[in-house]
XYZ file of C-alpha atoms in Angstrom:
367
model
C 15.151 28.673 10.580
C 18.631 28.240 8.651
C 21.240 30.229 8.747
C 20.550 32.003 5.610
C 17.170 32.651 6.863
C 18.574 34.518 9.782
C 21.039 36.743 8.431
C 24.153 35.236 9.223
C 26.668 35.623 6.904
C 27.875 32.187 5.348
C 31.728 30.602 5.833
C 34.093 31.740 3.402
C 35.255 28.128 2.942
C 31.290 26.975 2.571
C 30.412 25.365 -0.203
C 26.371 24.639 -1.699
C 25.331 20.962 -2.628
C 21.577 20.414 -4.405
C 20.696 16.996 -3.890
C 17.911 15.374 -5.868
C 15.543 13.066 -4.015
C 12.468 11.136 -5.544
C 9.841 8.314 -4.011
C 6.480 9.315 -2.721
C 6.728 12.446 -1.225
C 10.101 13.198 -1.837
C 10.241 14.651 -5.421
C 12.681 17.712 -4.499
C 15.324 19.559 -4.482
C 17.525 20.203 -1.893
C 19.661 22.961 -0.918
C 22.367 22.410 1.528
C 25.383 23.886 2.784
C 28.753 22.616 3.769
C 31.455 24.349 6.056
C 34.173 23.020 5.289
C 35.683 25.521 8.815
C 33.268 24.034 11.273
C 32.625 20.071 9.038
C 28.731 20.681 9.465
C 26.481 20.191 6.827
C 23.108 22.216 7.243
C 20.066 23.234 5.191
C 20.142 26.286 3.302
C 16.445 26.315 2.204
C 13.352 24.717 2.305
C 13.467 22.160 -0.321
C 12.300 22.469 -3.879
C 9.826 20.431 -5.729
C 11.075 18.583 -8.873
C 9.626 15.627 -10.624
C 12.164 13.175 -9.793
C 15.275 14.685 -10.313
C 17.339 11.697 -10.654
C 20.486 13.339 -12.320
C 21.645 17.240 -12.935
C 23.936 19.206 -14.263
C 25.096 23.187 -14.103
C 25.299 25.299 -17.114
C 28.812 26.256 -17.506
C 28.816 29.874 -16.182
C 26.816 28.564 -12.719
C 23.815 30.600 -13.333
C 21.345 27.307 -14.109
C 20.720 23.798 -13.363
C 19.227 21.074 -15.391
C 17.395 17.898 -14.215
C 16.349 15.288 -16.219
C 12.803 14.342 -14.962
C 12.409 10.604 -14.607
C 8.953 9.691 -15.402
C 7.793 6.222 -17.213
C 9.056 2.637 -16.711
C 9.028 1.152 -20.180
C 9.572 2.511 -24.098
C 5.521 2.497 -24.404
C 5.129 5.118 -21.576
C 4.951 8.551 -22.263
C 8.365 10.873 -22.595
C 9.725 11.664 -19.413
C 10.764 15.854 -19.549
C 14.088 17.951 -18.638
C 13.954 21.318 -16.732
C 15.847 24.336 -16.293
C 16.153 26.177 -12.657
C 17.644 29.708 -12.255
C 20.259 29.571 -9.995
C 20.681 33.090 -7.655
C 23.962 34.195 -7.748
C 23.504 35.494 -4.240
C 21.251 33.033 -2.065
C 21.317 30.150 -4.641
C 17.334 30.238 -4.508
C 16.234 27.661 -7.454
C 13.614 29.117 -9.837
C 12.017 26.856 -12.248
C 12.455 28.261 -16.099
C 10.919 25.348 -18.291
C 10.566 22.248 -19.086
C 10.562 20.501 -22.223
C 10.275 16.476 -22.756
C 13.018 14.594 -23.205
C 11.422 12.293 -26.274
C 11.525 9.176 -24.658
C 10.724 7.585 -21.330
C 12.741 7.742 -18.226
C 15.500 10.449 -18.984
C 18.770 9.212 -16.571
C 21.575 11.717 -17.644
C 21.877 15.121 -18.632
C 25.066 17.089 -19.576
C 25.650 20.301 -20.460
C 27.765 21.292 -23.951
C 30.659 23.591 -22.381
C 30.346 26.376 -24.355
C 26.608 26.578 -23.272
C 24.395 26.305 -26.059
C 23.561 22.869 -26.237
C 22.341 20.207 -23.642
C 22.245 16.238 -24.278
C 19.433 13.939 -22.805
C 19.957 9.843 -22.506
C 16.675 8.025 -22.164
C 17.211 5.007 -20.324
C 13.305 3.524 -21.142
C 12.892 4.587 -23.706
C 16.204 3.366 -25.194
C 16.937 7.163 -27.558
C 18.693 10.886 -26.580
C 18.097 13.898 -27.677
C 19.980 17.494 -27.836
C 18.462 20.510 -27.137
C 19.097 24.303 -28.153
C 19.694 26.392 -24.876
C 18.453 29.858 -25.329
C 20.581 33.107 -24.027
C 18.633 32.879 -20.195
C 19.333 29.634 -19.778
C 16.072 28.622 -20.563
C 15.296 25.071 -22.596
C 14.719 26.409 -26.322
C 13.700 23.884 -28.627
C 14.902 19.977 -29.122
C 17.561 19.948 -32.295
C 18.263 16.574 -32.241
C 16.595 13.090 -31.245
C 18.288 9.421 -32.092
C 16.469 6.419 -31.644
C 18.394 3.312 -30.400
C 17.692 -0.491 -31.688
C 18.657 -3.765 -30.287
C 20.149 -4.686 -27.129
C 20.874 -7.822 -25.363
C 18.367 -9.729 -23.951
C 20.611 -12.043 -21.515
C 20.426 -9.876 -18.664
C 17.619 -10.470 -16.239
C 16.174 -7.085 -16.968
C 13.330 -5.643 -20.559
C 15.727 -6.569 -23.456
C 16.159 -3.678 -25.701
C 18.575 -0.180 -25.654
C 18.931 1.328 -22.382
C 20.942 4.865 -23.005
C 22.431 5.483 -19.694
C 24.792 8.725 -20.023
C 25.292 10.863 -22.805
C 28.359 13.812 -22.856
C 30.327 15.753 -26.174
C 33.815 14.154 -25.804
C 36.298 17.110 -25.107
C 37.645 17.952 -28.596
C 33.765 18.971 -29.560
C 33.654 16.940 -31.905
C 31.649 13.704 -31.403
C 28.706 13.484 -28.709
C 29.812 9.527 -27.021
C 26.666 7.556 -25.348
C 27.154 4.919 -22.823
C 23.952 2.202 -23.468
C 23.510 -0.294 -20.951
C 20.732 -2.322 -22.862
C 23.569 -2.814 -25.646
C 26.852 -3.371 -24.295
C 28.032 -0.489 -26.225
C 29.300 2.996 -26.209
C 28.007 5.017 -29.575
C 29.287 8.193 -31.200
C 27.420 10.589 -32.931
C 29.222 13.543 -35.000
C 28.399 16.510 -33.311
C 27.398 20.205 -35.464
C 28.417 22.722 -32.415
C 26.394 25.419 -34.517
C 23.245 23.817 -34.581
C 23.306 21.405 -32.196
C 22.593 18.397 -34.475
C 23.961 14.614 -34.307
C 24.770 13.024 -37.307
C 25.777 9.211 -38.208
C 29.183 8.445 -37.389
C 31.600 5.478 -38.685
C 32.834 3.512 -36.155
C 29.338 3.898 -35.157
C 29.997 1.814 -31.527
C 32.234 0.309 -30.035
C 31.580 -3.009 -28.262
C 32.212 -3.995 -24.274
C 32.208 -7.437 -22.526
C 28.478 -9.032 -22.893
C 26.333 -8.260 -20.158
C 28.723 -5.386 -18.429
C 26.296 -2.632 -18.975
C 27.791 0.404 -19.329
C 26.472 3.293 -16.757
C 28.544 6.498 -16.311
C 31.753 7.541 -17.970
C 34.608 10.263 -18.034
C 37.374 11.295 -19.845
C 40.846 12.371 -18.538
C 41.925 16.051 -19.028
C 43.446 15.489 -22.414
C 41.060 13.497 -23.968
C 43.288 10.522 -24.668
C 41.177 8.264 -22.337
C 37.647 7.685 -21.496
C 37.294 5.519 -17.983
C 33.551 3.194 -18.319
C 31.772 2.152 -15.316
C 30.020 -0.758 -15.892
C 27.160 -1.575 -13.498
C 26.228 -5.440 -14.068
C 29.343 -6.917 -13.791
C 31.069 -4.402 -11.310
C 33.957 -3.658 -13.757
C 35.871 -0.186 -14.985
C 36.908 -0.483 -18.862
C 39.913 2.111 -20.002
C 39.910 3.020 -23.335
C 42.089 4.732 -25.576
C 40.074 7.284 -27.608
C 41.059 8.475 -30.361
C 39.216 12.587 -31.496
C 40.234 12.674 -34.752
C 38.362 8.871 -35.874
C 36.115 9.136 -32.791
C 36.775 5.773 -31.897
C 38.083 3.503 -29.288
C 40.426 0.646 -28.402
C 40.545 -1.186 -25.297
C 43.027 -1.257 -22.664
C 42.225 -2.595 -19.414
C 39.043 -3.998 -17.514
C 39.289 -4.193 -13.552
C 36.715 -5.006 -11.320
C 35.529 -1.763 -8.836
C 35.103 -4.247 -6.272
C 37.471 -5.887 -3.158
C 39.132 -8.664 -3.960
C 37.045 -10.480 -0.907
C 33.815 -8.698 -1.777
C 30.402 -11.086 -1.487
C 27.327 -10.256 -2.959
C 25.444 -8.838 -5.147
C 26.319 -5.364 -6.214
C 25.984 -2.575 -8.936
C 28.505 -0.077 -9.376
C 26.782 3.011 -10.641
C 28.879 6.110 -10.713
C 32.857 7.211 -11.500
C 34.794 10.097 -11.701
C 38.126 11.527 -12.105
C 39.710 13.964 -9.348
C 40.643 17.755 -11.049
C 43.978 17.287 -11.032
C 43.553 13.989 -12.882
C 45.613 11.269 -10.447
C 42.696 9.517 -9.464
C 39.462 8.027 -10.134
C 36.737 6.765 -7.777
C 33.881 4.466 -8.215
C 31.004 3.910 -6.319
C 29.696 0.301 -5.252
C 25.939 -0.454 -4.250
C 25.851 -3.395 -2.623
C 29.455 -3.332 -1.213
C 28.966 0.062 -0.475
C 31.774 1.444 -1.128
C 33.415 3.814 -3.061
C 36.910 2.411 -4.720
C 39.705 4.311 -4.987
C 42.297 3.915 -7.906
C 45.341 5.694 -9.268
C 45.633 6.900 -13.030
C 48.414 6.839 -14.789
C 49.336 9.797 -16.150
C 50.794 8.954 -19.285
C 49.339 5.206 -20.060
C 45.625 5.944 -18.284
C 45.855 2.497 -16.411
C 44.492 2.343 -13.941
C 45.746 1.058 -10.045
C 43.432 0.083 -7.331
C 44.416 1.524 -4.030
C 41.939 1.105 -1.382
C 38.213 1.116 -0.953
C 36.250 3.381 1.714
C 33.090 2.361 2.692
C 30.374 5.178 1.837
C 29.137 4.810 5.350
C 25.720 4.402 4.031
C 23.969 1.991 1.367
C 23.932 2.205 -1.854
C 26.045 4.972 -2.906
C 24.150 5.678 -6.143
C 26.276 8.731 -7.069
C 28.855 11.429 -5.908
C 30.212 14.535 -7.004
C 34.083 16.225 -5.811
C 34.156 19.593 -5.424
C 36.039 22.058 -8.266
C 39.330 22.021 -6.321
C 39.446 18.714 -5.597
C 39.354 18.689 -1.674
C 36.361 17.278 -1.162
C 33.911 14.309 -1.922
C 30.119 13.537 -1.331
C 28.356 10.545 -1.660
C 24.412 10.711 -2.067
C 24.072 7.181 -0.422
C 20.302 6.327 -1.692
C 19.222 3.021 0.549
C 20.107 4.539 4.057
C 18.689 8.424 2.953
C 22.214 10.314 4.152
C 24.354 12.284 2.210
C 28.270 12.017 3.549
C 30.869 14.618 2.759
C 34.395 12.839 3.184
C 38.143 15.105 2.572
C 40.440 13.914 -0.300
C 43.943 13.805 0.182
C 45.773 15.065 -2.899
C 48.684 13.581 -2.771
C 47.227 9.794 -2.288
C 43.809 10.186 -3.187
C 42.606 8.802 0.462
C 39.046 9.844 1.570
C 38.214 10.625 5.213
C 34.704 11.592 6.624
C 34.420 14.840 6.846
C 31.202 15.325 8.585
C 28.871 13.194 10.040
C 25.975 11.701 7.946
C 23.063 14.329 6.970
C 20.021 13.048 6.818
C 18.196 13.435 3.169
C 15.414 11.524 2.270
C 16.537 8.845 -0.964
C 19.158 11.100 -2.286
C 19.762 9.843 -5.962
C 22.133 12.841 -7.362
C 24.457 15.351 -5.632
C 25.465 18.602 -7.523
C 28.015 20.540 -6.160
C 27.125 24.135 -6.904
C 29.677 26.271 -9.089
């Protein structure tokens, strides 16, 4: 029995995580809960079953979540599908709205426009994305927009061809920016916030290092920078971005890694703290996550220190809204660690043991 489940009233400094899991037998959901008073992590609910939820994302008012549904291993395989879960306001119950298919094989991303009423798909099999209309509920209403990609290297030790790997509008509004791994490339589409459509843009890409293969990105509060993660060669790639062109111009490449680091690795996720002085970067093979400090007014980037997930393969991560805390969904050791940021120097330090959770691939931090 949880906590919930037995009446007792929950921490006023708790906060709700839904991890997605996926394998054989372990297509959910789950709903946890974090005090931040007591540093215990517990279950809130029995999980939820989802067809491998490998990435999510929260409308903007809090009241649904959206999973890509990551089904098919090649561009021949049928579409994989998105889905949209009610959220309760006051247990945080999931409730299953719809689904729709994504258009292409093995959806990997999902993001949410901020005013609501539009939601962005990257395909990674499939190689394509697609935008969808999102209907006053929250429900999935109809797809509005679908892009095929073409081409891709073929150097890589992996199926040649486009591999869309994260898809998000930039934060003018005005141009919807996809990272594809199969090309070496970030694209831009022009983006019609009334109906949701993605039209041709010139610069249509712009080119990273052969081979890097672009994963995850972000963009700093201002929208002067967008920070790329690169997962084959372990390296982060600052750009300059410019809203009015929708284009980009390089400025630094680092490696996420140690300078004594062995291995093999892929990095796979990165993000930027609220208040913008930091960003972190996770490290699967390493297995770590690397700390670095932003610039404020350049967007270069400094590495500081790296602190080791306490798990393996840290496949993604999410900090909470204010910025105190960070969890790592650590996918090869099935634990989920919550570690406490320090503001001022962007230090992480566990703060709660590792909770069990079977191959946790994506950790939402509920609004």
């Amino acid at each position: 029995m949880t906590p919930a489940d037995a009446g007792v009233a929950p921490d006023v400094e708790d906060f709700r995580l839904i991890v997605g899991t996926r394998g054989p037998g372990r297509n959910h959901l789950h709903r946890l809960r974090f005090s931040v008073k007591s540093g215990r992590v517990r279950r809130d609910s029995e999980p939820t079953e989802a067809v491998n939820p490998s990435f999510g994302a929260f409308h903007p008012d809090g009241h649904v979540l959206y999973v890509v549904n990551e089904t098919g291993r090649s561009r021949s395989d049928p579409a994989g599908s998105v889905s949209a879960f009610a959220i309760d306001k006051g247990t945080g119950a999931l409730c299953l709205l719809n689904s729709l298919s994504s258009g292409g094989a093995a959806p990997c991303h999902v993001s949410v426009a901020p005013a609501g009423r539009h939601l962005f798909v990257a395909n990674y099999w499939g190689g394509s994305i697609a935008a969808f209309a999102i209907a006053p509920d929250g429900s999935l209403d109809s797809q509005v927009a679908f892009v095929q990609h073409e081409g891709g290297t073929r150097d890589r030790g992996r199926d040649p061809g486009p591999h869309a790997h994260a898809i998000r509008l930039d934060p003018w509004g005005r141009h919807v920016v996809v990272a594809d791994l199969g090309r070496d490339e970030m694209l831009l589409y022009t983006y019609d916030a009334t109906t949701g459509g993605l039209a041709a843009h010139e610069p249509a890409a712009f080119a990273l290092a052969p081979g890097a293969g672009p994963r995850h990105f972000t963009f700093d509060r201002d929208g002067r920078h967008a920070f790329v993660i690169n997962e084959l060669n372990s390296t982060l790639d600052v750009l300059a971005y410019d809203a009015a062109r929708g284009s980009f111009r390089p400025l630094q490449s680092l490696s996420t890694r140690a300078s004594n680091a062995g291995g093999e690795n892929a990095a796979a996720e990165v993000a930027l703290s609220p208040d913008g002085r930091h960003l972190y970067a996770s490290n699967r093979g390493d297995d770590t996550i690397a700390i670095c400090e932003v610039d404020q007014d350049s967007g270069l980037l400094r590495r500081l220190a790296h602190q080791p997930s306490l798990g393996r393969k840290p496949r993604h991560f999410a900090l909470d809204r204010e910025g105190s805390h960070l969890v790592v969904a650590n996918q090869g050791s099935d634990t989920i660690v919550v570690f406490a940021r320090d503001p001022a120097h962007g230090g992480l330090a566990p703060a709660a043991p590792p909770y069990a959770v079977p191959a946790p691939v994506w950790v939402g931090i509920a609004p």
